[in-house]
Amino acid sequence: MLVVPASMVVLAVFGFFAMLTPTTPWWLIMVAHVVMSVSFACIFTPLFTVALGVLPPRLYSHGSALIGTIQQVAGAAGTALFVTVFAMQTAVAAQAGAPEAQAMLAGSHWAFLGAGAVWTAAVIASFFLRKPEDADPAGIPAGH
């Protein structure tokens, strides 16, 4: 399963984003974002398979709907938290007299450090994922 290495790659990208400077090339930021996006794809597909694999077949549709809902709500809540930390820390830096660009950079530094801290818990949790037991073909009801 690629979940553990992909989780570590995402954590490394968050660390990279936390250390951005005004001279960081735009293409390097873009490459890091693409690497992070590919890593998320390597995480979510097996994670959803593991989550749905423990359900009995009659509950697959409910489990899929629940996973989709939780993913959307958690993504929105995480983005809101991330932007809140960014805005608050940008305001603190601006009040301390930092120029606008430096203040925004300080805000992004703290926001990505916070995201990295939360993601560290995800990396630790990824070590505990296990493939669900294979279903007994005799226990699966026939289709209609």
mmCIF file with all atom_site columns, N, CA and C in Angstrom, residues 7 10 14 21 25-27 40 45 59 61-62 64-66 74 80 84 88 99 102 120 123 132 135-136 138:
data_model
loop_
_atom_site.group_PDB
_atom_site.id
_atom_site.type_symbol
_atom_site.label_atom_id
_atom_site.label_alt_id
_atom_site.label_comp_id
_atom_site.label_asym_id
_atom_site.label_entity_id
_atom_site.label_seq_id
_atom_site.pdbx_PDB_ins_code
_atom_site.Cartn_x
_atom_site.Cartn_y
_atom_site.Cartn_z
_atom_site.occupancy
_atom_site.B_iso_or_equiv
_atom_site.pdbx_formal_charge
_atom_site.auth_seq_id
_atom_site.auth_comp_id
_atom_site.auth_asym_id
_atom_site.auth_atom_id
_atom_site.pdbx_PDB_model_num
ATOM 1  N N  . SER A 1 7   ? 1.943   9.614   2.397   1.00 0.00 ? 7   SER A N  1
ATOM 2  C CA . SER A 1 7   ? 1.687   10.511  3.523   1.00 0.00 ? 7   SER A CA 1
ATOM 3  C C  . SER A 1 7   ? 2.947   11.263  3.922   1.00 0.00 ? 7   SER A C  1
ATOM 4  N N  . VAL A 1 10  ? 3.555   14.057  1.400   1.00 0.00 ? 10  VAL A N  1
ATOM 5  C CA . VAL A 1 10  ? 2.698   15.215  1.680   1.00 0.00 ? 10  VAL A CA 1
ATOM 6  C C  . VAL A 1 10  ? 3.258   16.018  2.848   1.00 0.00 ? 10  VAL A C  1
ATOM 7  N N  . PHE A 1 14  ? 4.401   19.947  2.801   1.00 0.00 ? 14  PHE A N  1
ATOM 8  C CA . PHE A 1 14  ? 3.962   20.968  3.767   1.00 0.00 ? 14  PHE A CA 1
ATOM 9  C C  . PHE A 1 14  ? 5.166   21.647  4.407   1.00 0.00 ? 14  PHE A C  1
ATOM 10 N N  . THR A 1 21  ? 10.295  31.413  0.545   1.00 0.00 ? 21  THR A N  1
ATOM 11 C CA . THR A 1 21  ? 10.858  32.761  0.652   1.00 0.00 ? 21  THR A CA 1
ATOM 12 C C  . THR A 1 21  ? 10.398  33.561  -0.563  1.00 0.00 ? 21  THR A C  1
ATOM 13 N N  . PRO A 1 25  ? 11.430  30.050  -6.638  1.00 0.00 ? 25  PRO A N  1
ATOM 14 C CA . PRO A 1 25  ? 10.904  30.089  -8.007  1.00 0.00 ? 25  PRO A CA 1
ATOM 15 C C  . PRO A 1 25  ? 9.467   29.549  -8.075  1.00 0.00 ? 25  PRO A C  1
ATOM 16 N N  . TRP A 1 26  ? 8.665   30.174  -8.904  1.00 0.00 ? 26  TRP A N  1
ATOM 17 C CA . TRP A 1 26  ? 7.254   29.777  -9.025  1.00 0.00 ? 26  TRP A CA 1
ATOM 18 C C  . TRP A 1 26  ? 7.131   28.348  -9.508  1.00 0.00 ? 26  TRP A C  1
ATOM 19 N N  . TRP A 1 27  ? 8.038   27.911  -10.389 1.00 0.00 ? 27  TRP A N  1
ATOM 20 C CA . TRP A 1 27  ? 7.934   26.571  -10.948 1.00 0.00 ? 27  TRP A CA 1
ATOM 21 C C  . TRP A 1 27  ? 8.201   25.506  -9.879  1.00 0.00 ? 27  TRP A C  1
ATOM 22 N N  . PHE A 1 40  ? -1.758  12.714  -2.726  1.00 0.00 ? 40  PHE A N  1
ATOM 23 C CA . PHE A 1 40  ? -3.124  12.593  -2.207  1.00 0.00 ? 40  PHE A CA 1
ATOM 24 C C  . PHE A 1 40  ? -3.886  11.502  -2.960  1.00 0.00 ? 40  PHE A C  1
ATOM 25 N N  . THR A 1 45  ? -7.266  6.686   -2.635  1.00 0.00 ? 45  THR A N  1
ATOM 26 C CA . THR A 1 45  ? -7.819  5.496   -3.280  1.00 0.00 ? 45  THR A CA 1
ATOM 27 C C  . THR A 1 45  ? -7.699  4.263   -2.385  1.00 0.00 ? 45  THR A C  1
ATOM 28 N N  . LEU A 1 59  ? -24.224 -2.551  2.566   1.00 0.00 ? 59  LEU A N  1
ATOM 29 C CA . LEU A 1 59  ? -23.971 -1.204  3.085   1.00 0.00 ? 59  LEU A CA 1
ATOM 30 C C  . LEU A 1 59  ? -22.973 -0.410  2.246   1.00 0.00 ? 59  LEU A C  1
ATOM 31 N N  . SER A 1 61  ? -23.242 1.253   -0.577  1.00 0.00 ? 61  SER A N  1
ATOM 32 C CA . SER A 1 61  ? -23.739 2.556   -1.040  1.00 0.00 ? 61  SER A CA 1
ATOM 33 C C  . SER A 1 61  ? -23.777 3.568   0.101   1.00 0.00 ? 61  SER A C  1
ATOM 34 N N  . HIS A 1 62  ? -24.166 3.118   1.286   1.00 0.00 ? 62  HIS A N  1
ATOM 35 C CA . HIS A 1 62  ? -24.205 4.012   2.439   1.00 0.00 ? 62  HIS A CA 1
ATOM 36 C C  . HIS A 1 62  ? -22.789 4.438   2.848   1.00 0.00 ? 62  HIS A C  1
ATOM 37 N N  . SER A 1 64  ? -20.133 4.546   0.919   1.00 0.00 ? 64  SER A N  1
ATOM 38 C CA . SER A 1 64  ? -19.592 5.436   -0.105  1.00 0.00 ? 64  SER A CA 1
ATOM 39 C C  . SER A 1 64  ? -20.139 6.849   0.051   1.00 0.00 ? 64  SER A C  1
ATOM 40 N N  . ALA A 1 65  ? -21.425 6.960   0.317   1.00 0.00 ? 65  ALA A N  1
ATOM 41 C CA . ALA A 1 65  ? -22.035 8.279   0.527   1.00 0.00 ? 65  ALA A CA 1
ATOM 42 C C  . ALA A 1 65  ? -21.452 8.960   1.762   1.00 0.00 ? 65  ALA A C  1
ATOM 43 N N  . LEU A 1 66  ? -21.249 8.197   2.814   1.00 0.00 ? 66  LEU A N  1
ATOM 44 C CA . LEU A 1 66  ? -20.696 8.752   4.046   1.00 0.00 ? 66  LEU A CA 1
ATOM 45 C C  . LEU A 1 66  ? -19.251 9.220   3.852   1.00 0.00 ? 66  LEU A C  1
ATOM 46 N N  . ALA A 1 74  ? -14.800 17.714  5.785   1.00 0.00 ? 74  ALA A N  1
ATOM 47 C CA . ALA A 1 74  ? -13.472 17.844  6.387   1.00 0.00 ? 74  ALA A CA 1
ATOM 48 C C  . ALA A 1 74  ? -12.577 18.736  5.533   1.00 0.00 ? 74  ALA A C  1
ATOM 49 N N  . ALA A 1 80  ? -10.939 26.174  5.870   1.00 0.00 ? 80  ALA A N  1
ATOM 50 C CA . ALA A 1 80  ? -11.325 27.315  6.689   1.00 0.00 ? 80  ALA A CA 1
ATOM 51 C C  . ALA A 1 80  ? -10.333 27.541  7.829   1.00 0.00 ? 80  ALA A C  1
ATOM 52 N N  . THR A 1 84  ? -7.869  30.745  8.214   1.00 0.00 ? 84  THR A N  1
ATOM 53 C CA . THR A 1 84  ? -7.975  31.524  9.448   1.00 0.00 ? 84  THR A CA 1
ATOM 54 C C  . THR A 1 84  ? -6.608  31.731  10.086  1.00 0.00 ? 84  THR A C  1
ATOM 55 N N  . MET A 1 88  ? -4.855  35.383  10.459  1.00 0.00 ? 88  MET A N  1
ATOM 56 C CA . MET A 1 88  ? -4.492  35.880  11.792  1.00 0.00 ? 88  MET A CA 1
ATOM 57 C C  . MET A 1 88  ? -2.996  36.165  11.894  1.00 0.00 ? 88  MET A C  1
ATOM 58 N N  . PRO A 1 99  ? 6.370   44.512  5.927   1.00 0.00 ? 99  PRO A N  1
ATOM 59 C CA . PRO A 1 99  ? 5.727   44.853  4.652   1.00 0.00 ? 99  PRO A CA 1
ATOM 60 C C  . PRO A 1 99  ? 4.695   43.794  4.283   1.00 0.00 ? 99  PRO A C  1
ATOM 61 N N  . GLN A 1 102 ? 5.947   40.315  3.188   1.00 0.00 ? 102 GLN A N  1
ATOM 62 C CA . GLN A 1 102 ? 6.569   39.593  4.294   1.00 0.00 ? 102 GLN A CA 1
ATOM 63 C C  . GLN A 1 102 ? 5.519   39.146  5.313   1.00 0.00 ? 102 GLN A C  1
ATOM 64 N N  . THR A 1 120 ? 1.005   15.239  10.523  1.00 0.00 ? 120 THR A N  1
ATOM 65 C CA . THR A 1 120 ? 1.859   14.305  11.256  1.00 0.00 ? 120 THR A CA 1
ATOM 66 C C  . THR A 1 120 ? 0.996   13.233  11.927  1.00 0.00 ? 120 THR A C  1
ATOM 67 N N  . VAL A 1 123 ? 0.127   10.750  9.275   1.00 0.00 ? 123 VAL A N  1
ATOM 68 C CA . VAL A 1 123 ? 1.248   9.857   8.975   1.00 0.00 ? 123 VAL A CA 1
ATOM 69 C C  . VAL A 1 123 ? 1.317   8.745   10.022  1.00 0.00 ? 123 VAL A C  1
ATOM 70 N N  . PRO A 1 132 ? -8.437  -5.121  4.659   1.00 0.00 ? 132 PRO A N  1
ATOM 71 C CA . PRO A 1 132 ? -9.533  -5.903  5.237   1.00 0.00 ? 132 PRO A CA 1
ATOM 72 C C  . PRO A 1 132 ? -9.454  -7.363  4.787   1.00 0.00 ? 132 PRO A C  1
ATOM 73 N N  . ALA A 1 135 ? -13.567 -11.181 1.598   1.00 0.00 ? 135 ALA A N  1
ATOM 74 C CA . ALA A 1 135 ? -14.931 -11.631 1.883   1.00 0.00 ? 135 ALA A CA 1
ATOM 75 C C  . ALA A 1 135 ? -15.096 -13.090 1.480   1.00 0.00 ? 135 ALA A C  1
ATOM 76 N N  . ASP A 1 136 ? -15.930 -13.777 2.223   1.00 0.00 ? 136 ASP A N  1
ATOM 77 C CA . ASP A 1 136 ? -16.255 -15.160 1.911   1.00 0.00 ? 136 ASP A CA 1
ATOM 78 C C  . ASP A 1 136 ? -17.266 -15.155 0.768   1.00 0.00 ? 136 ASP A C  1
ATOM 79 N N  . ALA A 1 138 ? -19.178 -17.322 -0.304  1.00 0.00 ? 138 ALA A N  1
ATOM 80 C CA . ALA A 1 138 ? -20.423 -17.996 0.044   1.00 0.00 ? 138 ALA A CA 1
ATOM 81 C C  . ALA A 1 138 ? -21.334 -17.062 0.851   1.00 0.00 ? 138 ALA A C  1
#
